[in-house]
Amino acid sequence: MQSNNNEQYIIQTFTELTHQHRNEEAIVFIGDILKQIPLKIYLLPNIITLLLQKDSELYNNELKPFFFYTGVFLSKTSTLKETVHQFMYYLFSNDIYERNYKELLLRYEKFIVGKDEKQYPLLMVFGSILHFMSWNDEYKAFKQSLKERKFKNKSIEDRLEKNALSIEYKLNTSLSFFPNLEFIMKPLLKIMLYLGKIEESYILILSFVNQYPLNPIGYILLGSYLIEYKSNDTDKIIHCYRTLINLDPISNNAFSVLLQLYYSTTQRSNDDDCDEEEIISDHMISFEEIFKLYTNRLSITPDDLEIWKLFYYFLKDNVANRSKLVKKVTSSFQCQSFLASCFNDFLDYQLSLSMLKFKAGIYYLLISTANPSDAKNNNNNNNNNNNNNNGLTYINQCLSKRKNFQFSLLILEFLESEFQNLK
């Protein structure tokens, strides 16, 4: 029992040191253990990590072939089958990370000769992915040749289809062993769609989403499928990407699709007296939803200049066309919370010119819309509360701290050019 506890301590400590890139400490820690004969196989993955961190060229050129040979030898002779398989899995993982796909596929094929792949489920996953990568390269080359030569090569087409069927079986088998490994799903779906299995692909995605409802990858795959094959089913597309953005608030995929859906499904109106509440429903993207999308995103990634730009032009456009709805949203707690958390003159005065221009513009739009009579009430009272009713207070305080006349002039010129009534 004490021996097992000691082994667990060694594994845990060595793993932490290598993962934290504390190479010298790891070498000292493992020094005496390396002198043991035989060497404990459970230490090999972290020893390889250490070697890669110290000298990846030496590892790839000199040591990697030895480790693969050791893994193959142990797989034939050792009774510790699971430990050996995990060791080989780790070797394949490193090579995939290094993108040595062709070399690795050759190694895998040599390893698996005469063996039942199903007896090596961890390795079968990598073998399946590697075969897909090889097939995908050939498929891309085939498509490119079609563009250039304008005719089909029947023998290549037949080989692609035959190999696709074999790879589909391998990937399906791998997924049955490890149904939670989402990285198997994308190549499997690509193969199935290539084979014309459109509805079967849909069923597979829905099964994965239902089984793992908190995994955002499932919704990325589902959304892509719906857009490609069920583009008229807007309700399902909206629901899919709303779920995705809730699971992953900084998903660029969900962010861009929801913006596109907003502009394509929302009926824009220039009539301020219309009842804008009637056009907001579960089947359409509302202004308030996009407003929250931007503010949530910027609260998480406040240094993203491109999102600040997009948000600025989104606000400016809607202030001009939907002032009643904008005023309602900018008067909300959500907006006030955003102002309080994302606008701080004590920090923001150090921002770049581009960033401060758009932040100042957004602040002015939000304050002027919520309190139009006070937007230009520049009272110069040095009040540091960014939530007051003065749309210019924030930028004035930033510029006073910056103490750069040319910088201040450029900011003010931008604001005056954007807001003609600003004096």
PDB file of N, CA, C and O in Angstrom, residues 207-242:
ATOM      1  N   SER A 207     -27.906  13.078 -31.763  1.00  0.00           N
ATOM      2  CA  SER A 207     -27.609  12.101 -30.707  1.00  0.00           C
ATOM      3  C   SER A 207     -26.478  12.611 -29.814  1.00  0.00           C
ATOM      4  O   SER A 207     -26.549  12.507 -28.584  1.00  0.00           O
ATOM      5  N   PHE A 208     -25.436  13.171 -30.444  1.00  0.00           N
ATOM      6  CA  PHE A 208     -24.302  13.691 -29.680  1.00  0.00           C
ATOM      7  C   PHE A 208     -24.736  14.873 -28.812  1.00  0.00           C
ATOM      8  O   PHE A 208     -24.368  14.961 -27.635  1.00  0.00           O
ATOM      9  N   VAL A 209     -25.530  15.791 -29.385  1.00  0.00           N
ATOM     10  CA  VAL A 209     -26.002  16.970 -28.639  1.00  0.00           C
ATOM     11  C   VAL A 209     -26.877  16.543 -27.465  1.00  0.00           C
ATOM     12  O   VAL A 209     -26.762  17.081 -26.358  1.00  0.00           O
ATOM     13  N   ASN A 210     -27.747  15.575 -27.689  1.00  0.00           N
ATOM     14  CA  ASN A 210     -28.628  15.107 -26.614  1.00  0.00           C
ATOM     15  C   ASN A 210     -27.854  14.386 -25.518  1.00  0.00           C
ATOM     16  O   ASN A 210     -28.191  14.482 -24.335  1.00  0.00           O
ATOM     17  N   GLN A 211     -26.810  13.672 -25.902  1.00  0.00           N
ATOM     18  CA  GLN A 211     -26.023  12.922 -24.927  1.00  0.00           C
ATOM     19  C   GLN A 211     -25.085  13.822 -24.140  1.00  0.00           C
ATOM     20  O   GLN A 211     -24.828  13.596 -22.961  1.00  0.00           O
ATOM     21  N   TYR A 212     -24.579  14.887 -24.814  1.00  0.00           N
ATOM     22  CA  TYR A 212     -23.633  15.811 -24.167  1.00  0.00           C
ATOM     23  C   TYR A 212     -24.109  17.256 -24.372  1.00  0.00           C
ATOM     24  O   TYR A 212     -23.502  18.015 -25.135  1.00  0.00           O
ATOM     25  N   PRO A 213     -25.207  17.625 -23.710  1.00  0.00           N
ATOM     26  CA  PRO A 213     -25.824  18.936 -23.954  1.00  0.00           C
ATOM     27  C   PRO A 213     -24.978  20.119 -23.500  1.00  0.00           C
ATOM     28  O   PRO A 213     -25.284  21.260 -23.867  1.00  0.00           O
ATOM     29  N   LEU A 214     -23.930  19.888 -22.703  1.00  0.00           N
ATOM     30  CA  LEU A 214     -23.085  20.990 -22.242  1.00  0.00           C
ATOM     31  C   LEU A 214     -21.793  21.112 -23.052  1.00  0.00           C
ATOM     32  O   LEU A 214     -20.947  21.941 -22.733  1.00  0.00           O
ATOM     33  N   ASN A 215     -21.652  20.310 -24.100  1.00  0.00           N
ATOM     34  CA  ASN A 215     -20.459  20.371 -24.939  1.00  0.00           C
ATOM     35  C   ASN A 215     -20.725  21.307 -26.122  1.00  0.00           C
ATOM     36  O   ASN A 215     -21.529  20.987 -27.007  1.00  0.00           O
ATOM     37  N   PRO A 216     -20.053  22.453 -26.181  1.00  0.00           N
ATOM     38  CA  PRO A 216     -20.326  23.423 -27.259  1.00  0.00           C
ATOM     39  C   PRO A 216     -19.995  22.896 -28.648  1.00  0.00           C
ATOM     40  O   PRO A 216     -20.575  23.352 -29.634  1.00  0.00           O
ATOM     41  N   ILE A 217     -19.072  21.918 -28.752  1.00  0.00           N
ATOM     42  CA  ILE A 217     -18.699  21.388 -30.064  1.00  0.00           C
ATOM     43  C   ILE A 217     -19.912  20.810 -30.782  1.00  0.00           C
ATOM     44  O   ILE A 217     -20.063  20.957 -32.004  1.00  0.00           O
ATOM     45  N   GLY A 218     -20.790  20.164 -30.036  1.00  0.00           N
ATOM     46  CA  GLY A 218     -21.991  19.590 -30.640  1.00  0.00           C
ATOM     47  C   GLY A 218     -22.839  20.640 -31.329  1.00  0.00           C
ATOM     48  O   GLY A 218     -23.373  20.422 -32.434  1.00  0.00           O
ATOM     49  N   TYR A 219     -22.967  21.807 -30.717  1.00  0.00           N
ATOM     50  CA  TYR A 219     -23.790  22.877 -31.292  1.00  0.00           C
ATOM     51  C   TYR A 219     -23.085  23.559 -32.456  1.00  0.00           C
ATOM     52  O   TYR A 219     -23.742  24.056 -33.382  1.00  0.00           O
ATOM     53  N   ILE A 220     -21.750  23.594 -32.432  1.00  0.00           N
ATOM     54  CA  ILE A 220     -21.009  24.110 -33.590  1.00  0.00           C
ATOM     55  C   ILE A 220     -21.276  23.220 -34.801  1.00  0.00           C
ATOM     56  O   ILE A 220     -21.562  23.709 -35.907  1.00  0.00           O
ATOM     57  N   LEU A 221     -21.212  21.904 -34.600  1.00  0.00           N
ATOM     58  CA  LEU A 221     -21.464  20.964 -35.687  1.00  0.00           C
ATOM     59  C   LEU A 221     -22.918  21.025 -36.143  1.00  0.00           C
ATOM     60  O   LEU A 221     -23.200  21.012 -37.352  1.00  0.00           O
ATOM     61  N   LEU A 222     -23.831  21.111 -35.179  1.00  0.00           N
ATOM     62  CA  LEU A 222     -25.252  21.184 -35.519  1.00  0.00           C
ATOM     63  C   LEU A 222     -25.564  22.458 -36.292  1.00  0.00           C
ATOM     64  O   LEU A 222     -26.278  22.431 -37.303  1.00  0.00           O
ATOM     65  N   GLY A 223     -25.022  23.591 -35.831  1.00  0.00           N
ATOM     66  CA  GLY A 223     -25.276  24.853 -36.517  1.00  0.00           C
ATOM     67  C   GLY A 223     -24.759  24.845 -37.944  1.00  0.00           C
ATOM     68  O   GLY A 223     -25.457  25.292 -38.871  1.00  0.00           O
ATOM     69  N   SER A 224     -23.551  24.330 -38.146  1.00  0.00           N
ATOM     70  CA  SER A 224     -22.983  24.260 -39.495  1.00  0.00           C
ATOM     71  C   SER A 224     -23.839  23.384 -40.405  1.00  0.00           C
ATOM     72  O   SER A 224     -24.076  23.719 -41.574  1.00  0.00           O
ATOM     73  N   TYR A 225     -24.318  22.266 -39.846  1.00  0.00           N
ATOM     74  CA  TYR A 225     -25.174  21.370 -40.632  1.00  0.00           C
ATOM     75  C   TYR A 225     -26.485  22.067 -41.007  1.00  0.00           C
ATOM     76  O   TYR A 225     -26.918  22.010 -42.171  1.00  0.00           O
ATOM     77  N   LEU A 226     -27.126  22.716 -40.039  1.00  0.00           N
ATOM     78  CA  LEU A 226     -28.406  23.372 -40.297  1.00  0.00           C
ATOM     79  C   LEU A 226     -28.271  24.464 -41.353  1.00  0.00           C
ATOM     80  O   LEU A 226     -29.121  24.601 -42.239  1.00  0.00           O
ATOM     81  N   ILE A 227     -27.219  25.255 -41.271  1.00  0.00           N
ATOM     82  CA  ILE A 227     -27.006  26.327 -42.243  1.00  0.00           C
ATOM     83  C   ILE A 227     -26.793  25.760 -43.646  1.00  0.00           C
ATOM     84  O   ILE A 227     -27.279  26.297 -44.639  1.00  0.00           O
ATOM     85  N   GLU A 228     -26.080  24.626 -43.712  1.00  0.00           N
ATOM     86  CA  GLU A 228     -25.762  24.034 -45.019  1.00  0.00           C
ATOM     87  C   GLU A 228     -26.939  23.273 -45.617  1.00  0.00           C
ATOM     88  O   GLU A 228     -27.210  23.379 -46.821  1.00  0.00           O
ATOM     89  N   TYR A 229     -27.679  22.526 -44.779  1.00  0.00           N
ATOM     90  CA  TYR A 229     -28.677  21.603 -45.315  1.00  0.00           C
ATOM     91  C   TYR A 229     -30.112  21.939 -44.926  1.00  0.00           C
ATOM     92  O   TYR A 229     -31.040  21.387 -45.519  1.00  0.00           O
ATOM     93  N   LYS A 230     -30.309  22.797 -43.943  1.00  0.00           N
ATOM     94  CA  LYS A 230     -31.660  23.168 -43.530  1.00  0.00           C
ATOM     95  C   LYS A 230     -31.726  24.679 -43.300  1.00  0.00           C
ATOM     96  O   LYS A 230     -32.172  25.153 -42.257  1.00  0.00           O
ATOM     97  N   SER A 231     -31.256  25.426 -44.286  1.00  0.00           N
ATOM     98  CA  SER A 231     -31.108  26.879 -44.122  1.00  0.00           C
ATOM     99  C   SER A 231     -32.443  27.602 -43.939  1.00  0.00           C
ATOM    100  O   SER A 231     -32.468  28.726 -43.422  1.00  0.00           O
ATOM    101  N   ASN A 232     -33.545  26.980 -44.347  1.00  0.00           N
ATOM    102  CA  ASN A 232     -34.857  27.620 -44.180  1.00  0.00           C
ATOM    103  C   ASN A 232     -35.426  27.426 -42.778  1.00  0.00           C
ATOM    104  O   ASN A 232     -36.409  28.078 -42.418  1.00  0.00           O
ATOM    105  N   ASP A 233     -34.825  26.541 -42.013  1.00  0.00           N
ATOM    106  CA  ASP A 233     -35.318  26.266 -40.657  1.00  0.00           C
ATOM    107  C   ASP A 233     -34.675  27.259 -39.687  1.00  0.00           C
ATOM    108  O   ASP A 233     -33.854  26.899 -38.841  1.00  0.00           O
ATOM    109  N   THR A 234     -35.081  28.522 -39.807  1.00  0.00           N
ATOM    110  CA  THR A 234     -34.456  29.598 -39.033  1.00  0.00           C
ATOM    111  C   THR A 234     -34.619  29.403 -37.532  1.00  0.00           C
ATOM    112  O   THR A 234     -33.704  29.716 -36.760  1.00  0.00           O
ATOM    113  N   ASP A 235     -35.762  28.898 -37.116  1.00  0.00           N
ATOM    114  CA  ASP A 235     -36.004  28.708 -35.684  1.00  0.00           C
ATOM    115  C   ASP A 235     -34.951  27.800 -35.055  1.00  0.00           C
ATOM    116  O   ASP A 235     -34.412  28.097 -33.980  1.00  0.00           O
ATOM    117  N   LYS A 236     -34.662  26.681 -35.731  1.00  0.00           N
ATOM    118  CA  LYS A 236     -33.681  25.736 -35.194  1.00  0.00           C
ATOM    119  C   LYS A 236     -32.284  26.341 -35.199  1.00  0.00           C
ATOM    120  O   LYS A 236     -31.494  26.106 -34.273  1.00  0.00           O
ATOM    121  N   ILE A 237     -31.972  27.100 -36.236  1.00  0.00           N
ATOM    122  CA  ILE A 237     -30.649  27.731 -36.315  1.00  0.00           C
ATOM    123  C   ILE A 237     -30.481  28.732 -35.175  1.00  0.00           C
ATOM    124  O   ILE A 237     -29.450  28.762 -34.493  1.00  0.00           O
ATOM    125  N   ILE A 238     -31.504  29.547 -34.954  1.00  0.00           N
ATOM    126  CA  ILE A 238     -31.440  30.536 -33.874  1.00  0.00           C
ATOM    127  C   ILE A 238     -31.290  29.847 -32.526  1.00  0.00           C
ATOM    128  O   ILE A 238     -30.455  30.229 -31.697  1.00  0.00           O
ATOM    129  N   HIS A 239     -32.096  28.818 -32.288  1.00  0.00           N
ATOM    130  CA  HIS A 239     -32.036  28.099 -31.002  1.00  0.00           C
ATOM    131  C   HIS A 239     -30.654  27.483 -30.805  1.00  0.00           C
ATOM    132  O   HIS A 239     -30.094  27.535 -29.690  1.00  0.00           O
ATOM    133  N   CYS A 240     -30.095  26.920 -31.870  1.00  0.00           N
ATOM    134  CA  CYS A 240     -28.776  26.277 -31.785  1.00  0.00           C
ATOM    135  C   CYS A 240     -27.705  27.278 -31.370  1.00  0.00           C
ATOM    136  O   CYS A 240     -26.937  27.029 -30.432  1.00  0.00           O
ATOM    137  N   TYR A 241     -27.673  28.428 -32.034  1.00  0.00           N
ATOM    138  CA  TYR A 241     -26.604  29.386 -31.753  1.00  0.00           C
ATOM    139  C   TYR A 241     -26.844  30.172 -30.466  1.00  0.00           C
ATOM    140  O   TYR A 241     -25.882  30.633 -29.844  1.00  0.00           O
ATOM    141  N   ARG A 242     -28.088  30.306 -30.050  1.00  0.00           N
ATOM    142  CA  ARG A 242     -28.348  30.877 -28.722  1.00  0.00           C
ATOM    143  C   ARG A 242     -27.801  29.948 -27.635  1.00  0.00           C
ATOM    144  O   ARG A 242     -27.204  30.399 -26.651  1.00  0.00           O
TER     145      ARG A 242
END
